[in-house]
Coordinates of C-alpha atoms in Angstrom, one line a residue:
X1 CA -147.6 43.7 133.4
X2 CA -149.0 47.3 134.0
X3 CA -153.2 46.9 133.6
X4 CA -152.6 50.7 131.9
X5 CA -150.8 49.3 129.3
X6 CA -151.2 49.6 125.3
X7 CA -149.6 48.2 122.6
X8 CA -146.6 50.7 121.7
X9 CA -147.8 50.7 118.1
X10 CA -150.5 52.8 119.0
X11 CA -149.4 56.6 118.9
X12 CA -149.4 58.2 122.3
X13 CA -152.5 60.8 123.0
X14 CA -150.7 63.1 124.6
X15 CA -147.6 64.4 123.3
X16 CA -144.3 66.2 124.1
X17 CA -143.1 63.9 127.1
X18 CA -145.7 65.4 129.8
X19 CA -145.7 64.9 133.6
X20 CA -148.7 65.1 135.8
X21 CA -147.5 68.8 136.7
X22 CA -146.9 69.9 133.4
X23 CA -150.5 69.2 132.5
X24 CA -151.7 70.7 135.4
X25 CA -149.7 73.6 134.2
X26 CA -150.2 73.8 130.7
X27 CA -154.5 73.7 131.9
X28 CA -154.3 76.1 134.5
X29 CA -152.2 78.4 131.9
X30 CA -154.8 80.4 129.7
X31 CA -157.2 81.1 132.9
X32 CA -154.3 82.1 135.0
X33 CA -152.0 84.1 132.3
X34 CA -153.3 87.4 130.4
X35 CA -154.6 86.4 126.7
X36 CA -152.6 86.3 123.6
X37 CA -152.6 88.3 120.4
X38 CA -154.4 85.6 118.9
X39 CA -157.2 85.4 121.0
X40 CA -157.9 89.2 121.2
X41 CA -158.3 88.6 117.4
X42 CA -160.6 86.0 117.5
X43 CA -162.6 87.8 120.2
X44 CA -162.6 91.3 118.4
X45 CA -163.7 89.6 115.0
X46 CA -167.0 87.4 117.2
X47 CA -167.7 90.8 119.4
X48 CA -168.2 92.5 116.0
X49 CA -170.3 90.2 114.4
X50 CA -171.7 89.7 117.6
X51 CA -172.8 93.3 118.2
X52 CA -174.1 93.5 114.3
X53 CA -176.5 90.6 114.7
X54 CA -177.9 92.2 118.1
X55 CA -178.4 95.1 116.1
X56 CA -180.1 93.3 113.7
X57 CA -182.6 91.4 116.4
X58 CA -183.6 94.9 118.0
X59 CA -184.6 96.0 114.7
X60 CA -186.5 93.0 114.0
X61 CA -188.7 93.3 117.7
X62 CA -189.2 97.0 117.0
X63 CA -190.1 97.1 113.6
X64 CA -191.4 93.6 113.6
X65 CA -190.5 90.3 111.6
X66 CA -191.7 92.2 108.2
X67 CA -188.6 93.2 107.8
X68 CA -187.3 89.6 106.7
X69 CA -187.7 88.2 103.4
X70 CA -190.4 85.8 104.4
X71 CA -193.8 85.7 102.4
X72 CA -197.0 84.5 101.8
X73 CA -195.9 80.8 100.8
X74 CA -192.6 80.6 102.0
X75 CA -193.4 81.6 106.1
X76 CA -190.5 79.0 107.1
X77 CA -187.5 79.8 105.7
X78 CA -184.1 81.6 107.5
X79 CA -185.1 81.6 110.7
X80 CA -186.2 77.6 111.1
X81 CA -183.0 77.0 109.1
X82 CA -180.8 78.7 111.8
X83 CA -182.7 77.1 114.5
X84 CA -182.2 73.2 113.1
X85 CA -178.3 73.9 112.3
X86 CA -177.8 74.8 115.4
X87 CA -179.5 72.6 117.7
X88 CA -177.9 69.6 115.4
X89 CA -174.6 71.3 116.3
X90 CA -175.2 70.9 120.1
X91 CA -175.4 67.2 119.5
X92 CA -172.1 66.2 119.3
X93 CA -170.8 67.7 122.5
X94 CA -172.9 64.6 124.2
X95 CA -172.3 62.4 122.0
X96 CA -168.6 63.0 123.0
X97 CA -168.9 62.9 126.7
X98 CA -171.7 60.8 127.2
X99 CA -171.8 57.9 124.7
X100 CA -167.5 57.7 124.8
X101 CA -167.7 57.7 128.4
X102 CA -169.8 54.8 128.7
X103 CA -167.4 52.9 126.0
X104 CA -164.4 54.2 128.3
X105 CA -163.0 55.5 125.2
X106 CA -159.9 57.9 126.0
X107 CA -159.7 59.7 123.4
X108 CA -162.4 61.8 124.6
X109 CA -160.6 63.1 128.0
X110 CA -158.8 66.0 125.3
X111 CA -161.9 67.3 123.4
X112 CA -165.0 66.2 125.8
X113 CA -165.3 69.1 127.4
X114 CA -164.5 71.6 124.6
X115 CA -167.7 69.3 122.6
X116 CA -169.8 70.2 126.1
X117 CA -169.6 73.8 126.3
X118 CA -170.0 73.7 122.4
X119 CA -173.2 71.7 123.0
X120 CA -174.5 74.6 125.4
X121 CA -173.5 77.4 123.5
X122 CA -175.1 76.1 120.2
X123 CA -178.4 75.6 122.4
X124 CA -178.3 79.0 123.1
X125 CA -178.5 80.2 119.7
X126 CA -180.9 77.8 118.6
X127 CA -183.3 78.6 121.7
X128 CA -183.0 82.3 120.1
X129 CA -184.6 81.8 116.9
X130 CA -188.3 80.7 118.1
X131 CA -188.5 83.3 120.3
X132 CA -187.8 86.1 118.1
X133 CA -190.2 84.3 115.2
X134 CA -193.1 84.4 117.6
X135 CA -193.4 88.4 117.2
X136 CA -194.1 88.9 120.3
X137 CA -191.0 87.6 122.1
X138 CA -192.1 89.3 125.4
X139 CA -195.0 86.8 125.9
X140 CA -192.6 84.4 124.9
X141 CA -193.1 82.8 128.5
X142 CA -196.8 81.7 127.3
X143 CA -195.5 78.4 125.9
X144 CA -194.3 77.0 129.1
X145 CA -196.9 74.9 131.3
X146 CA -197.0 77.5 134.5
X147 CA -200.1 78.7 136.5
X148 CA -201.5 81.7 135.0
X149 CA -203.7 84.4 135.8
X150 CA -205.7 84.5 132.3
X151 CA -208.1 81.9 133.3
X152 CA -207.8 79.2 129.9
X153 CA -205.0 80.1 128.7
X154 CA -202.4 77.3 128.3
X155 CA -200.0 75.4 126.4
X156 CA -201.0 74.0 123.1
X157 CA -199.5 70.5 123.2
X158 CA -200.1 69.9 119.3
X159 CA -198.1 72.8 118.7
X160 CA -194.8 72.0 117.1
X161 CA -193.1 74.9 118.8
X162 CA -194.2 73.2 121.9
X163 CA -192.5 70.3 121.1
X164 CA -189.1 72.7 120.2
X165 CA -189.4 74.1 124.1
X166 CA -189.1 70.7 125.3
X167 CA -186.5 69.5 123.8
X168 CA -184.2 72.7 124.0
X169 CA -185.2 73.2 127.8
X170 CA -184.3 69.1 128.4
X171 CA -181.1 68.7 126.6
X172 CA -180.1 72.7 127.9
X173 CA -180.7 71.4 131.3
X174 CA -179.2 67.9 131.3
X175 CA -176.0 69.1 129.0
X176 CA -175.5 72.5 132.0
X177 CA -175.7 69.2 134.9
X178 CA -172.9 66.7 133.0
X179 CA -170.4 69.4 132.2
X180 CA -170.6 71.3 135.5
X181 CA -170.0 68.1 137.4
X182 CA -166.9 67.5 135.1
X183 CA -165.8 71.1 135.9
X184 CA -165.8 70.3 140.0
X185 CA -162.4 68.6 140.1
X186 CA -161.1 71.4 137.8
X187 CA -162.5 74.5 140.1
X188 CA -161.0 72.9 143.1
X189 CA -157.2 72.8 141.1
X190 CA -158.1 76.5 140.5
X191 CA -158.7 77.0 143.7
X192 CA -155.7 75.6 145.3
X193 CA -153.5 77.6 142.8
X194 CA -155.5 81.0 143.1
X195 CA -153.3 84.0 144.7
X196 CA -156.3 86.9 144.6
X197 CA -158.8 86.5 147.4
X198 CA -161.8 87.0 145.1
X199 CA -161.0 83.7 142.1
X200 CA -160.0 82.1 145.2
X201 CA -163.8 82.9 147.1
X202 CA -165.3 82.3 143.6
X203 CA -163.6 78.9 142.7
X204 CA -164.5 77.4 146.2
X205 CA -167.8 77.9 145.8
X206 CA -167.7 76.6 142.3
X207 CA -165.7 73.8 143.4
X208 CA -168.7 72.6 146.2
X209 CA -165.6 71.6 149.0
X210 CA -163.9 69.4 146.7
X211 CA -161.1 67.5 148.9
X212 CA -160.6 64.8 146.2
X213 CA -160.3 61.8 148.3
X214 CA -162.0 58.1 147.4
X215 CA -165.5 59.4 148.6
X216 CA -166.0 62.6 146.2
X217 CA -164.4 60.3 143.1
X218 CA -166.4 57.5 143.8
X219 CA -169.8 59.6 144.4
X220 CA -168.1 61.8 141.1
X221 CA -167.8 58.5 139.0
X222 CA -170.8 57.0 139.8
X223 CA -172.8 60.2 138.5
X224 CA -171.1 60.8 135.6
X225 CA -172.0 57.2 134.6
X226 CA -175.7 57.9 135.5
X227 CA -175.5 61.5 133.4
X228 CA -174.1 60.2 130.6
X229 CA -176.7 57.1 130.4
X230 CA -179.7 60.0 131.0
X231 CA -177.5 62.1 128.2
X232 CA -177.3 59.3 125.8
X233 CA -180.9 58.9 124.8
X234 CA -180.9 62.5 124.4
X235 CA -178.8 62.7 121.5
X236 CA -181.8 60.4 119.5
X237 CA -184.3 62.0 121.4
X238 CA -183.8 65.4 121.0
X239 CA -183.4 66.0 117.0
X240 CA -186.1 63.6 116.8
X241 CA -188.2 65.6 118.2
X242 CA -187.4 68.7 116.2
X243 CA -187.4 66.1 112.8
X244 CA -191.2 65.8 113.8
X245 CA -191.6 69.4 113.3
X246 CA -191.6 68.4 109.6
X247 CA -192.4 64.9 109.0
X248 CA -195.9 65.1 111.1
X249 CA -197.0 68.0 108.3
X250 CA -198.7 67.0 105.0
X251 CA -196.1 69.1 102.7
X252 CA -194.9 67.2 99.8
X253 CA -191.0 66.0 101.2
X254 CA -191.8 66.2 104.4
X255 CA -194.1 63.6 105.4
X256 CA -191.5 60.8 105.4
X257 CA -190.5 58.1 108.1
X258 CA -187.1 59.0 107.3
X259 CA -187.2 62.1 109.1
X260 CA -186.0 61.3 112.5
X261 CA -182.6 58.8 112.1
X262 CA -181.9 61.0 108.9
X263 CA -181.8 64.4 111.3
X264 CA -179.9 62.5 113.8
X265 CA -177.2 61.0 111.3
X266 CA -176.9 64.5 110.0
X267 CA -177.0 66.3 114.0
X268 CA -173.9 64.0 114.6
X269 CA -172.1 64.8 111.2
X270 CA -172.4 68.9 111.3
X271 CA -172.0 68.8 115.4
X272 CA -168.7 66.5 115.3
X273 CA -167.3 68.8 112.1
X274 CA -168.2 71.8 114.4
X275 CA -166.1 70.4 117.2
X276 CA -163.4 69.9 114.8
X277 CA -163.5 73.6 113.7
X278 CA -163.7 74.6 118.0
X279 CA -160.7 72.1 118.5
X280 CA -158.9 73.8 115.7
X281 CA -159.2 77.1 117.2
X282 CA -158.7 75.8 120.6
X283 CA -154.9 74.3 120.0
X284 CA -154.1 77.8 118.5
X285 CA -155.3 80.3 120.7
X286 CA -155.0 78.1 123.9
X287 CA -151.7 76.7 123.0
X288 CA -153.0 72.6 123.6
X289 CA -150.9 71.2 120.6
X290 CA -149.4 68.4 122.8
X291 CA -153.0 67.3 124.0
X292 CA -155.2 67.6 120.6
X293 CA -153.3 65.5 118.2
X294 CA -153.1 63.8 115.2
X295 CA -154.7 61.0 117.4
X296 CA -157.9 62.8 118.3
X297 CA -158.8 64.4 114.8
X298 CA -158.0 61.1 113.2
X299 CA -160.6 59.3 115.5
X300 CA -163.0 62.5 114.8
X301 CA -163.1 62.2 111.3
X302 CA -163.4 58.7 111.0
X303 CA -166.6 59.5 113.1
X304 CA -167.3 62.3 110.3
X305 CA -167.1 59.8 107.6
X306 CA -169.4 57.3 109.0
X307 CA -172.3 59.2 109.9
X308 CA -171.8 61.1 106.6
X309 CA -172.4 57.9 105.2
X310 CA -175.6 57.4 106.7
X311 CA -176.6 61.0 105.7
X312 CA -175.8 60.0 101.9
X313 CA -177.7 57.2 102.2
X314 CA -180.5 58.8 103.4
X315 CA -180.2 61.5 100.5
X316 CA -180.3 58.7 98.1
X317 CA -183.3 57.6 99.5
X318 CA -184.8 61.0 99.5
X319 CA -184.4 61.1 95.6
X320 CA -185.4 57.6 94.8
X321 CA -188.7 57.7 97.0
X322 CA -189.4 60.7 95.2
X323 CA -189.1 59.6 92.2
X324 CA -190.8 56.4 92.6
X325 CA -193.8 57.9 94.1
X326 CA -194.6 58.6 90.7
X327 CA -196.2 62.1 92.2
X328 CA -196.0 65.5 90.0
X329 CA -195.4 67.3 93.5
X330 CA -192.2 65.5 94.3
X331 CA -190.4 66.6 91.8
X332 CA -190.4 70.3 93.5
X333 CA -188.6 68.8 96.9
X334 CA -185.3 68.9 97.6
X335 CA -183.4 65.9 96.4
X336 CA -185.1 65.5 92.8
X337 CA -184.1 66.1 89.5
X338 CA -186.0 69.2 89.8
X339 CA -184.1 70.4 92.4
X340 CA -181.0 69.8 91.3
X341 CA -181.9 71.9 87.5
X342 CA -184.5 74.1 89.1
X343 CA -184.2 78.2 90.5
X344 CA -182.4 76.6 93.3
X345 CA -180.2 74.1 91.4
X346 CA -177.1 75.9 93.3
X347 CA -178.4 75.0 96.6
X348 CA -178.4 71.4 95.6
X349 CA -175.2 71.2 94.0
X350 CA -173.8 73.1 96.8
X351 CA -175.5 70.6 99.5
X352 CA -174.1 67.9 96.9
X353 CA -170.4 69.0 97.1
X354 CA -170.4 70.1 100.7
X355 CA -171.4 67.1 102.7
X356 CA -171.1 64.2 99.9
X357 CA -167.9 64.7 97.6
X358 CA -165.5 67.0 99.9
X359 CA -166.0 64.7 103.2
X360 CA -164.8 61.6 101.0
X361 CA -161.3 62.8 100.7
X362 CA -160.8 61.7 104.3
X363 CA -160.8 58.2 103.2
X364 CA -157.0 59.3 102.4
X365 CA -155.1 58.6 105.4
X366 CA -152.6 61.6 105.2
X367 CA -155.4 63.9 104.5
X368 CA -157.5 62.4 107.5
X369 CA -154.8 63.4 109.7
X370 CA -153.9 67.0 108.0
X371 CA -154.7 69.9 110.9
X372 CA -155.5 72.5 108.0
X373 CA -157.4 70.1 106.2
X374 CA -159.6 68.9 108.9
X375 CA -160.2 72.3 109.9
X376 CA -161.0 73.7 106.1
X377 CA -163.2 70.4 105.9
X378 CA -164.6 70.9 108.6
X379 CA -166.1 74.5 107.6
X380 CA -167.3 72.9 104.2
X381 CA -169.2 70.3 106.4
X382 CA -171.1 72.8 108.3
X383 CA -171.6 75.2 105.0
X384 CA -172.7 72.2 103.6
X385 CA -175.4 71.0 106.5
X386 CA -177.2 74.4 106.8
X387 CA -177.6 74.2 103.0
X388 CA -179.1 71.1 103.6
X389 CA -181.6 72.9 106.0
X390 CA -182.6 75.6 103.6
X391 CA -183.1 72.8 101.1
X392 CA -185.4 71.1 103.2
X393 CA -187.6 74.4 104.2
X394 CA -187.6 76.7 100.8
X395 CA -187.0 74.4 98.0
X396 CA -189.9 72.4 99.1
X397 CA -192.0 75.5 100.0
X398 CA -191.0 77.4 97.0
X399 CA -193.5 75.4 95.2
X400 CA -197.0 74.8 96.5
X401 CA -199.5 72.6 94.8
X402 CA -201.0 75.6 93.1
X403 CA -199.0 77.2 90.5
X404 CA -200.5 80.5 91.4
X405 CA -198.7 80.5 94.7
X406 CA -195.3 79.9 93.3
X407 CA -192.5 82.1 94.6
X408 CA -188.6 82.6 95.8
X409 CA -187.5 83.5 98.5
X410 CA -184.6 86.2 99.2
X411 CA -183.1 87.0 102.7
X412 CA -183.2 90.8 103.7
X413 CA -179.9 91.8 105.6
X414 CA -181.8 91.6 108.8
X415 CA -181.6 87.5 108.4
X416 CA -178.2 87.4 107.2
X417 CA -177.2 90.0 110.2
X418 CA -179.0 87.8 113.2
X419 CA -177.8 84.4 111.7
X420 CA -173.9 86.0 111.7
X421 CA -175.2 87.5 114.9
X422 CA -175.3 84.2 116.0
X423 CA -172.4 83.1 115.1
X424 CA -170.3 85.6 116.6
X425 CA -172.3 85.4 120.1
X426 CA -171.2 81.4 119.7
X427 CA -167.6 82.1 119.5
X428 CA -167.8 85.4 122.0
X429 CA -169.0 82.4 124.6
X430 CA -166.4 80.0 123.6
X431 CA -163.4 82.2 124.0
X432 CA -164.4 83.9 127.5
X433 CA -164.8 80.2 128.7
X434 CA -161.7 79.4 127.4
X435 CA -160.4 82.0 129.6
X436 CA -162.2 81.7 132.5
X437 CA -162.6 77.5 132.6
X438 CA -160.1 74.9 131.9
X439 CA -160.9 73.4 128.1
X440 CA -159.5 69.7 129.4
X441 CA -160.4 67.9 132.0
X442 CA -156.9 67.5 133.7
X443 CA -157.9 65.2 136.5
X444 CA -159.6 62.8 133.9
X445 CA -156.8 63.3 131.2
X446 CA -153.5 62.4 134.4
X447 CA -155.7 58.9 134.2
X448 CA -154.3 58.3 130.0
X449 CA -151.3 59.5 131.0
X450 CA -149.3 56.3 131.8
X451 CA -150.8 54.6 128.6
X452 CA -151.3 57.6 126.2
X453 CA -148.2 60.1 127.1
X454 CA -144.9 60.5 124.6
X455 CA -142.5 59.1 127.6
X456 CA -144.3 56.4 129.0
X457 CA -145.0 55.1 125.3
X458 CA -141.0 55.1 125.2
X459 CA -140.6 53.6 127.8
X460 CA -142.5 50.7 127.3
X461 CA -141.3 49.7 123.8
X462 CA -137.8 49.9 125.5
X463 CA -138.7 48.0 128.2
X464 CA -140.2 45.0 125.6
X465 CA -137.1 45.5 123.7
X466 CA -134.7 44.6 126.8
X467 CA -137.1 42.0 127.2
X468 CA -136.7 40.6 124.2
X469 CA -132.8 41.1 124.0
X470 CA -132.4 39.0 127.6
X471 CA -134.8 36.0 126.5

């Protein structure tokens, strides 16, 4: 018996009765071939809001951060919001590569490296945000621990925006490392197909002499193991750290233990719904139908549901620490009764329905498995989490322990502009790599092939069938 083999009950990973050179094919497609209509759309509708949210940050460096809706009490409010959703959105993409590799799950060969460059490109935008909040973006450099030539001047280690450089610069870093090496075997395949003298120049220096013999897989194997254990911590480590921003204040609702595993619970939820929404758009405008299946957004959302579990739990223990503090001043944070029927009632409810109630219809198996449902689910998920970040900062700013201080807070349309800005400069990323790199790693995937493809599945479950008509 074949050591690849599965038992046919399972439904096959890759679909549409592939060979090894029709994968190659189908990979090497969208960066070889001229784009579709669909992803000019796609591309036109992120350069646009792309271009208004750079707009939007100009105006904000020349005129100065005045210009947002921040004041007096609430001083954290958009900005911090932005900054949180997206570095919890850049957790999945390790989580993916690095803690499935390690469990030699294969489901991950379709969507791991789709989840990597995701985890890069929501870094990106979340690095934005403290820099542009400091004022002065041009001394931004200031924070990082480098000699000097203004005698004492240094980094203040205390300083939670410290902390924020750390952790962006470390998981940036590490995250750029583990998907370029996955990209080497893939830049070489470009390389050996390229026709123009100039993608062939570039790819072979991309691809570092890639020959693909024993050596270069077993040096190629043996890091990716020792990336992915250095990547794995990471995923705790890193929304930890930016959990601490709040729970190491005094403000009522955030001093709280819960803090850290509740921001990484809710990191993994919005980052693997955001992966869904990127996988969605990917088997479109792409064309990878017969390598993101069923299969893989089943396995996804079964993921979704069990950290958004976790995050449920820890809202439930949110409200009943709250209430059983017996304070006055909890009943302003976010997950109280006064929350839920105060000036910001519709956040809560909206937080409520988004990431509690929606999510559970993927218990039901045929919805679990529905493309458009995932995908519109997958949206709600991610409306849902940054609601849950603008909870956290205004609802329990909104009301100080001094009535007199007491205030609302209303965004200008210079922080709705930067935080669609944002958005659009994700998806602007995530289309030009789609057309410049291969979205699946073909090398890795040709390994699931004989266990996870249409024919082979086939195959075997005819084979057990002679079998079993002989004996």
């Amino acid at each position: 018996m074949s050591g690849h083999y599965e038992s046919p009950i399972r439904e096959p990973l890759i679909t549409g009765h592939k060979t090894y050179h029709d994968i190659t094919e189908d990979i090497a497609r969208p960066v070889e071939s001229k784009a579709g209509k669909l992803w000019w759309i796609a591309f036109s509708l992120a350069m646009v809001a792309f271009l208004y949210g750079f707009g939007c940050i100009a105006y904000t460096i020349g005129t100065g951060i005045g210009v947002w809706g921040l004041n007096r009490t609430i001083n954290w409010a958009w900005d911090i919001t932005n900054f949180v959703w997206w570095v919890g959105i850049g957790h999945a993409g390790t989580l993916i590569s690095a803690v499935l590799l390690l469990f030699r799950q294969k489901w991950r060969l379709s969507i791991n490296r789709s989840a990597e460059a995701m985890t890069i490109f929501a870094v990106v935008q979340a690095g934005l945000f403290p820099v542009i909040h400091m004022g002065r973006p041009w001394v931004g450099y200031w924070v990082f621990p480098i000699p000097n030539n203004f005698g004492s001047l240094w980094v203040n280690f205390n300083s939670p925006l410290f902390w924020d450089v750390l952790a962006i610069s470390t998981y940036l870093s590490v995250s750029v490392v583990f998907w370029y090496m996955g990209l080497i075997p893939d830049f070489a395949m470009l390389r050996d197909r390229a026709t123009k003298p100039v993608a062939k120049k570039m790819y072979s220096i991309l691809s570092f002499g890639w020959g693909g013999n024993a050596k270069h897989w077993q040096r190629f194997e043996e890091l990716s193991l020792v990336l992915a254990g250095l990547a794995t911590p990471l995923v705790f480590s890193v929304h930890t750290t930016v959990s601490f921003d709040f729970a190491t204040s005094v403000i009522k609702g955030w001093h709280s233990t819960i803090y850290p595993p509740y921001f990484v619970a809710g990191a993994i939820f919005s980052g693997f719904a955001m992966v869904q929404t990127l996988l969605g758009v990917a088997r479109k405008v792409v064309g990878l139908e017969d390598y993101i299946t069923r299969k893989h957004i089943e396995y996804m959302n079964i993921v979704i549901l069990v950290t958004g579990g976790m995050v449920t739990v820890a809202y439930l223990t949110e409200f009943f620490v709250a209430w059983y503090s017996g304070s006055r001043y909890e009943d302003f944070t976010y997950f109280t009764v006064g929350a839920a029927t105060g000036p910001y009632w519709w956040a809560f409810w909206l937080l409520i329905l988004c990431n509690v109630l929606i999510p559970m219809s993927l218990w039901y198996r045929p919805l679990r498995r529905n493309f458009l449902w995932t995908f519109i689910v997958s949206i709600v998920i991610n409306i849902g989490m940054w609601f849950e970040r603008f909870d956290i900062i205004v609802i329990n700013l909104s009301r100080d322990y001094l009535p007199s201080t007491w205030t609302m807070f209303m965004p200008s349309f210079v922080d709705v502009g930067i935080f669609l800005g944002t958005i659009g400069f994700f998806f602007v990323l995530f289309l030009l790599y789609a057309r410049t790199f291969p979205v699946i790693a073909q090398a890795e995937l040709k390994t699931a092939l004989k266990s996870s493809g249409e024919s082979y599945k086939k195959h075997h479950v005819e084979h057990k069938h002679n079998e079993h008509e002989y004996k």
